[in-house]
Structures are given as structure tokens and as C-alpha cells.
PDB file of C-alpha atoms in Angstrom:
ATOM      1  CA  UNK A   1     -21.510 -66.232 -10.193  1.00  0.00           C
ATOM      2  CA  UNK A   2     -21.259 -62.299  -9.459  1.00  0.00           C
ATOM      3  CA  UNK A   3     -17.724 -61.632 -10.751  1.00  0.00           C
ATOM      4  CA  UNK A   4     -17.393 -57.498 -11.206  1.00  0.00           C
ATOM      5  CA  UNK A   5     -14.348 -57.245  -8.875  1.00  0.00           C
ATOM      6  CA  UNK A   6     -12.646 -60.811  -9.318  1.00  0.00           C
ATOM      7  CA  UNK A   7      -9.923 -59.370 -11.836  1.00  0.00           C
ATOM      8  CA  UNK A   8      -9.047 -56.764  -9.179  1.00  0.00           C
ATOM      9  CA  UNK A   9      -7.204 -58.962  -6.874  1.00  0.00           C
ATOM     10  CA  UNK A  10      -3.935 -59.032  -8.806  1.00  0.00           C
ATOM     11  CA  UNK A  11      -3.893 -55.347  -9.121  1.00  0.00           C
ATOM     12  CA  UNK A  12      -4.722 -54.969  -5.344  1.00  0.00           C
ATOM     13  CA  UNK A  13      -1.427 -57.125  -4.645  1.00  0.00           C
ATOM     14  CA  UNK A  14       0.440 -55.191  -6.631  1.00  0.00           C
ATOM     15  CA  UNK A  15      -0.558 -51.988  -5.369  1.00  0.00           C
ATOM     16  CA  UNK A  16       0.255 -53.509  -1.420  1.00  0.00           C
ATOM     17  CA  UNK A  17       3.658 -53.988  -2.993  1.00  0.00           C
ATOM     18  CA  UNK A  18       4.069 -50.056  -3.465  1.00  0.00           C
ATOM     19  CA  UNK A  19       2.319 -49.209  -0.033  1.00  0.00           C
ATOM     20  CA  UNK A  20      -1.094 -48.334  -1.050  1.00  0.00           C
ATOM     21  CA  UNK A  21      -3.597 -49.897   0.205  1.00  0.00           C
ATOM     22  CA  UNK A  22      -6.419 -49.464  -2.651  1.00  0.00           C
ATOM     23  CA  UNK A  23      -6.292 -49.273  -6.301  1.00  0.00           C
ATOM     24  CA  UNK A  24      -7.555 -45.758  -8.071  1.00  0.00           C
ATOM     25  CA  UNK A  25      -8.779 -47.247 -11.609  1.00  0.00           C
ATOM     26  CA  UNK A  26      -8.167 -45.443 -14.438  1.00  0.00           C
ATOM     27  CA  UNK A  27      -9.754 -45.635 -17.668  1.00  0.00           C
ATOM     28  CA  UNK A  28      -8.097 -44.873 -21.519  1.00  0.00           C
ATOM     29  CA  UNK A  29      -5.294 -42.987 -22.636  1.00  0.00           C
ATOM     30  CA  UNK A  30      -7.006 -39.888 -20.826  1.00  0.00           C
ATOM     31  CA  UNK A  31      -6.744 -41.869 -17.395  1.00  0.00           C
ATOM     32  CA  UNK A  32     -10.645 -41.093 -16.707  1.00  0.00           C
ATOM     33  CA  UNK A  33     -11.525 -41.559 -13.368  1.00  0.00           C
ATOM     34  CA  UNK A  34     -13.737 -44.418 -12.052  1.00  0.00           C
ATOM     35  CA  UNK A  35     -13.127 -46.023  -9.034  1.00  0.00           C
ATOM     36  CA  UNK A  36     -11.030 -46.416  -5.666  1.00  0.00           C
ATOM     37  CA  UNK A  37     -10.656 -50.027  -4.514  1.00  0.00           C
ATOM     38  CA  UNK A  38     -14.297 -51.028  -4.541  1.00  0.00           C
ATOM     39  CA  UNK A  39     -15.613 -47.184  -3.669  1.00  0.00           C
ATOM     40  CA  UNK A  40     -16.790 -44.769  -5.767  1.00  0.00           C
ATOM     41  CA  UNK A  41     -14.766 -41.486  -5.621  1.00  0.00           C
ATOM     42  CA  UNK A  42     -15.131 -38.047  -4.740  1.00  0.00           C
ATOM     43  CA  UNK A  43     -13.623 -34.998  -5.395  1.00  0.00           C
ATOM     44  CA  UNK A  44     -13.893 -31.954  -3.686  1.00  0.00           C
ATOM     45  CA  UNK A  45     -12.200 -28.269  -4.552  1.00  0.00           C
ATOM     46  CA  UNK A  46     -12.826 -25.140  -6.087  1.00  0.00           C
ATOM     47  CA  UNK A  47     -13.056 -25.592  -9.227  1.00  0.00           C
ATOM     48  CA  UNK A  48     -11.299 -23.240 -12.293  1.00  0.00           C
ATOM     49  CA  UNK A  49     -14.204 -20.475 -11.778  1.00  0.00           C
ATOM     50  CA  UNK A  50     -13.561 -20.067  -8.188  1.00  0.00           C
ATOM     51  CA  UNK A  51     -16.502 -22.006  -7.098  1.00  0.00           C
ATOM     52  CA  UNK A  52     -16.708 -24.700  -4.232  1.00  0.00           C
ATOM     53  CA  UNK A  53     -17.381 -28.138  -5.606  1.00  0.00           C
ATOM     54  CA  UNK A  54     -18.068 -31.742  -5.217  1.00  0.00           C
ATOM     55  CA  UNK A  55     -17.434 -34.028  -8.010  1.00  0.00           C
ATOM     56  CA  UNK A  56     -17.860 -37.755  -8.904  1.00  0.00           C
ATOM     57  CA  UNK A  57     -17.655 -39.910 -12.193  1.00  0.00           C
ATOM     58  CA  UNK A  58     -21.260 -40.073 -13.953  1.00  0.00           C
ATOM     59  CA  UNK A  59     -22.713 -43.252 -14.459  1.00  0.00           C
ATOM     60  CA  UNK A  60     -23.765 -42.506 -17.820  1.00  0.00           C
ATOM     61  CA  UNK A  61     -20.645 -44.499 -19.481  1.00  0.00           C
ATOM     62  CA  UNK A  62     -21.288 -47.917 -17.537  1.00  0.00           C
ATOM     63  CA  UNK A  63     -18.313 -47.716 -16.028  1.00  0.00           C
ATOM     64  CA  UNK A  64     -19.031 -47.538 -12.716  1.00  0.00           C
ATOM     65  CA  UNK A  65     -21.449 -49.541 -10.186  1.00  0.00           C
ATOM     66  CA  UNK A  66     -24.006 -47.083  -8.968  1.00  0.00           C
ATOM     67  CA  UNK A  67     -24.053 -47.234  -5.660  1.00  0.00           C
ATOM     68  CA  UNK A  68     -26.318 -46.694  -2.104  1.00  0.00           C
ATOM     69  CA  UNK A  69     -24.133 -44.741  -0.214  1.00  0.00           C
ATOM     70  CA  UNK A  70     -23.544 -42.418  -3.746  1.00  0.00           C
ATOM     71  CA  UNK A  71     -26.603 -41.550  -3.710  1.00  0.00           C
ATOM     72  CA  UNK A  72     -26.463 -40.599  -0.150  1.00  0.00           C
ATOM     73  CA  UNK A  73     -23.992 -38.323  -0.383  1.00  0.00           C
ATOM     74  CA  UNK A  74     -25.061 -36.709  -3.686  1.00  0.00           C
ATOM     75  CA  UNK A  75     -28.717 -35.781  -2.250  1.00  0.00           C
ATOM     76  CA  UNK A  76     -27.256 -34.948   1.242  1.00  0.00           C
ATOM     77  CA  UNK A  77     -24.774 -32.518  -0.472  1.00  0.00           C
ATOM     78  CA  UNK A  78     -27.691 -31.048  -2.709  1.00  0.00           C
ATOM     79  CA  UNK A  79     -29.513 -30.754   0.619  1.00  0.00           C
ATOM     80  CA  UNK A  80     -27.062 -28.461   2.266  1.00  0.00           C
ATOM     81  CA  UNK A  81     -26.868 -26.432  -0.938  1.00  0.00           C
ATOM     82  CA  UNK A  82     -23.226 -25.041  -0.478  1.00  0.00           C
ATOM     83  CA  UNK A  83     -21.657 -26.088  -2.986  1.00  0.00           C
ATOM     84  CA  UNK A  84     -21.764 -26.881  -6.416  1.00  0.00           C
ATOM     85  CA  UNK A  85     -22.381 -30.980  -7.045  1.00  0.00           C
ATOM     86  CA  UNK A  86     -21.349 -32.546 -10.225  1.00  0.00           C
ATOM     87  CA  UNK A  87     -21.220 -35.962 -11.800  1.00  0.00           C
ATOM     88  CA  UNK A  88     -19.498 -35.949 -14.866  1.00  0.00           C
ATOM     89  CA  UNK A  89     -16.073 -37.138 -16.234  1.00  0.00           C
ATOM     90  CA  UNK A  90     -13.438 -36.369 -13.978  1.00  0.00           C
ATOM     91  CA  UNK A  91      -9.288 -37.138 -15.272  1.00  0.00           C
ATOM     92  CA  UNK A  92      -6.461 -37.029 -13.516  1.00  0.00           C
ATOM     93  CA  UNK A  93      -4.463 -34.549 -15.359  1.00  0.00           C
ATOM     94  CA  UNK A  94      -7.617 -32.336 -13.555  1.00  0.00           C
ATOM     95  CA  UNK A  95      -6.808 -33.636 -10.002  1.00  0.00           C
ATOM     96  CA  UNK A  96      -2.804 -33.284 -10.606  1.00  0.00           C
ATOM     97  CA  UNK A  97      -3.490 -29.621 -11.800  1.00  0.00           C
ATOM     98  CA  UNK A  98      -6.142 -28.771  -8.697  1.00  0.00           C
ATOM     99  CA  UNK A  99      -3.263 -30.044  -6.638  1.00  0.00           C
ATOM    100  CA  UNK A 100      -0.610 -28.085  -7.792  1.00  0.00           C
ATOM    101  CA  UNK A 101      -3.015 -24.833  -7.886  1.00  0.00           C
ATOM    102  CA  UNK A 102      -3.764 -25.711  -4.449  1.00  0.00           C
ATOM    103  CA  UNK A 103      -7.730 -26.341  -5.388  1.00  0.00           C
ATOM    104  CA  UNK A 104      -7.933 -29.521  -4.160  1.00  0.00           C
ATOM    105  CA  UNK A 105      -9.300 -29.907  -0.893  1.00  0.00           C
ATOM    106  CA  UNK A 106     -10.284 -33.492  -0.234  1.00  0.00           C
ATOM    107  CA  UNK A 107     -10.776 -36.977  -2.072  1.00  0.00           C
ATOM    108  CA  UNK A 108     -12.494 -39.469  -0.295  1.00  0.00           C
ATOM    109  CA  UNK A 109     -13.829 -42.821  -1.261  1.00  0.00           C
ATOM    110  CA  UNK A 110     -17.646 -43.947  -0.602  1.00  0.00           C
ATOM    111  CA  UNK A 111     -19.066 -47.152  -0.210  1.00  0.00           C
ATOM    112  CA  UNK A 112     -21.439 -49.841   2.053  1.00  0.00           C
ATOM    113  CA  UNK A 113     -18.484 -50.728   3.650  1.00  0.00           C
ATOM    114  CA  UNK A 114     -16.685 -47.813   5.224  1.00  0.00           C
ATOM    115  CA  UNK A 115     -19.583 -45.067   3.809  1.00  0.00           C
ATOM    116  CA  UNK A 116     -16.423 -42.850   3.833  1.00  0.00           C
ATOM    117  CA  UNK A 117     -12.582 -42.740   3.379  1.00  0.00           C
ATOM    118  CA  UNK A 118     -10.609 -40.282   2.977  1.00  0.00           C
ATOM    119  CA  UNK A 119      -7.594 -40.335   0.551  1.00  0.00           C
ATOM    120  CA  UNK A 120      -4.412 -39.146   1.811  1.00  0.00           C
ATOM    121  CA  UNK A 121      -2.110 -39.841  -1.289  1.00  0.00           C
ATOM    122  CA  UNK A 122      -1.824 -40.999  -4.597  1.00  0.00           C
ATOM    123  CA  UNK A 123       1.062 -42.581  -6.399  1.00  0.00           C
ATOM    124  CA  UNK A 124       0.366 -41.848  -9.738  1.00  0.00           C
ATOM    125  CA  UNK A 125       3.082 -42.317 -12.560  1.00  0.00           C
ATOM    126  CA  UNK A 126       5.826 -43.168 -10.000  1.00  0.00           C
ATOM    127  CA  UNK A 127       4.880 -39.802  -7.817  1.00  0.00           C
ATOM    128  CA  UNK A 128       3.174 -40.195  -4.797  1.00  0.00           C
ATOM    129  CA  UNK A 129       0.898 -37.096  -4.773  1.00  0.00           C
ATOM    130  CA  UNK A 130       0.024 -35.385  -1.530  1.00  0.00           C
ATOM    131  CA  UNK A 131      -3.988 -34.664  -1.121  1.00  0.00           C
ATOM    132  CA  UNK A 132      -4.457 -32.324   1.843  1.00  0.00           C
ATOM    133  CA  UNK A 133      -7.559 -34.259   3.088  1.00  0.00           C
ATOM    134  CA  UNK A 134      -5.949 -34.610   5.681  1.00  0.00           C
ATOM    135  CA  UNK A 135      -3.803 -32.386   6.759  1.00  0.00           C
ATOM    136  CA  UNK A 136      -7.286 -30.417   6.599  1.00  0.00           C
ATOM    137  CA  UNK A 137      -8.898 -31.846   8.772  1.00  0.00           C
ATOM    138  CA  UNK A 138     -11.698 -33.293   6.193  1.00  0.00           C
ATOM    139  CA  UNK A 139     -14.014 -31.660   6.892  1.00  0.00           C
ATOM    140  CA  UNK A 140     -16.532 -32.065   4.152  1.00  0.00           C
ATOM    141  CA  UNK A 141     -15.646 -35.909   4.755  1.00  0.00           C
ATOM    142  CA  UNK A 142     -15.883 -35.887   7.839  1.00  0.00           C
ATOM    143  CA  UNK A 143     -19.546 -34.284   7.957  1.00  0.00           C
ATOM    144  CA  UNK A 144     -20.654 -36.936   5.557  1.00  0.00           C
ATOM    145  CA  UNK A 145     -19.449 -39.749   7.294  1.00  0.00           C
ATOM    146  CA  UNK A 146     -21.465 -38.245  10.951  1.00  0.00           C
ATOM    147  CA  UNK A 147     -24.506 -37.109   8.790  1.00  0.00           C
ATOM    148  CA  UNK A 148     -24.987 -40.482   7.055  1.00  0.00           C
ATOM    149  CA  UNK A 149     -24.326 -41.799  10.148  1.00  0.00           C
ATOM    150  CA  UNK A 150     -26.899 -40.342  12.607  1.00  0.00           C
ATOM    151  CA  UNK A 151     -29.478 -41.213   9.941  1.00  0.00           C
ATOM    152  CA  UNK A 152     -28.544 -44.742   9.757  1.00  0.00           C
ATOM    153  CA  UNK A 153     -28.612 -44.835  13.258  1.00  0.00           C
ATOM    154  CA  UNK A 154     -31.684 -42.718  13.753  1.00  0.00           C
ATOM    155  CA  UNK A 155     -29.711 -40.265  15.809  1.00  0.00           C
ATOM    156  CA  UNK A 156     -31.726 -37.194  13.561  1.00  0.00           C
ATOM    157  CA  UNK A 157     -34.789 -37.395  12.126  1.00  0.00           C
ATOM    158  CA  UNK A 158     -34.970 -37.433   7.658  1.00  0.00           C
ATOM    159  CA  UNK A 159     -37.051 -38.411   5.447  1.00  0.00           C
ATOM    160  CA  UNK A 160     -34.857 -41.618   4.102  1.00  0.00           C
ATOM    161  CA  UNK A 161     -35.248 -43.100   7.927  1.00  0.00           C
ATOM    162  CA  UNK A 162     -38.075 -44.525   9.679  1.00  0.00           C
ATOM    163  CA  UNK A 163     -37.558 -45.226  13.461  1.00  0.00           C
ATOM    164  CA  UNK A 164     -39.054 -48.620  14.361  1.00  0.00           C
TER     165      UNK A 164
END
């Protein structure tokens, strides 16, 4: 019996009870970031040396599924080559603080399902925090979700897509 996200329903209630309508799971007294709902998370701002940047939680601890649609958007991002991408560790005390700088452009959630959502708030230690995705626009978002998209569909032509 495949069980990875059985013990998430009783958190999911809970979370409906404060108006959100996914969980963001934290990990450890550092409140390491791994997941949103079922999604793996993304991150996009410039980061504390100015540069433009996508981010997402490594797999390299376990804990996180590695997902598809991940992938996608890791190599699609490395294909466009504007922007610095990074897997690594990624806390919340980093989002809060790329937030309150005004770095933080866009979070967005990735995954079979919806390949892209964007996240328009947090509440996060009884403060609902603002993310400017979008008020925006989201654009980086945004292009992911039509990119993706038009190769699933075989709108464009790529090398991950065969037309049949």
C-alpha cells in the first residue's frame, strides 16, 4: 500500500480551517523547506548578491519526492539561461527576509497535477505573509506553465517530445 501522503490529511483539514488551501511543510527547528501540499516548491528572487534566481529544495536529504514536472522546470530554466538555478536547502527565515527586502518575486508550486501554482500567501507563525506572485503578474510562472505546456501538447517542437 503506497502511503507517502496518508498522514497529510489531518494537517490539510487543519490548514482549510485557517483559509489555506495547501500545507507548506516544514522541516526541524530551522523550518527547512520541503514541500507545498503534494508539489514541490519554487522560489524565485534575487538573491543577497543581486543576482536573479530560481531555487528549490535538493533531493539530496530524502526529504522530498523527486518529481517529473521538477525536472521539467529545472532543465527548461537551465535552457533559457537567465537566471541562476539552484537546488539546495532553502528556510523560511530566507523567504521572510527576501520578502521584507522586497527580493522575492514569485513562489509557485509544481507538480503532475496542476504542473504549476502560484502561491499568493503564506500564514506562517500566525502572519499571513504577502508573496507578490501575483500582484506581478507571474511571470516566470506563468512562462513555465505555457512552455511545459506547448511541449506536452506538441504545440513547439523539443527534444523531450515526439509527435505521433
Amino acid at each position: 500500500m503506497g502511503s507517502n501522503y496518508g498522514p497529510t490529511i489531518g494537517p490539510q483539514i487543519e490548514a482549510a480551517k485557517h483559509n489555506c488551501q495547501q500545507v507548506l511543510w516544514l522541516y526541524g527547528p530551522d523550518h527547512e523547506v520541503t514541500e507545498v501540499g503534494t508539489m514541490n516548491l519554487f522560489a524565485f528572487w534575487t538573491n543577497e548578491k543581486g543576482e536573479k534566481e530560481l531555487v528549490t529544495p535538493s533531493l539530496d536529504k530524502g526529504l522530498i519526492l523527486p518529481g517529473i514536472t521538477r525536472q521539467s522546470l529545472l532543465d527548461l530554466a537551465r535552457e533559457w539561461g537567465e537566471f541562476k538555478v539552484t537546488e539546495r536547502s532553502l528556510y523560511m527565515k530566507e523567504i521572510v527576509t527576501a520578502l521584507k527586502e522586497k527580493r522575492l518575486k514569485e513562489l509557485f508550486g509544481a507538480g503532475t497535477a496542476c504542473i504549476v501554482c502560484p502561491i499568493e500567501s503564506i500564514l506562517y507563525e500566525e502572519t499571513r505573509l504577502q508573496i507578490p506572485t501575483m500582484s506581478e503578474g507571474a511571470p516566470i510562472t506563468m512562462r513555465f506553465h505555457k512552455e511545459l505546456t506547448d511541449i506536452q501538447y506538441g504545440r513547439v517542437q523539443h527534444s523531450w517530445a515526439c509527435v505521433v
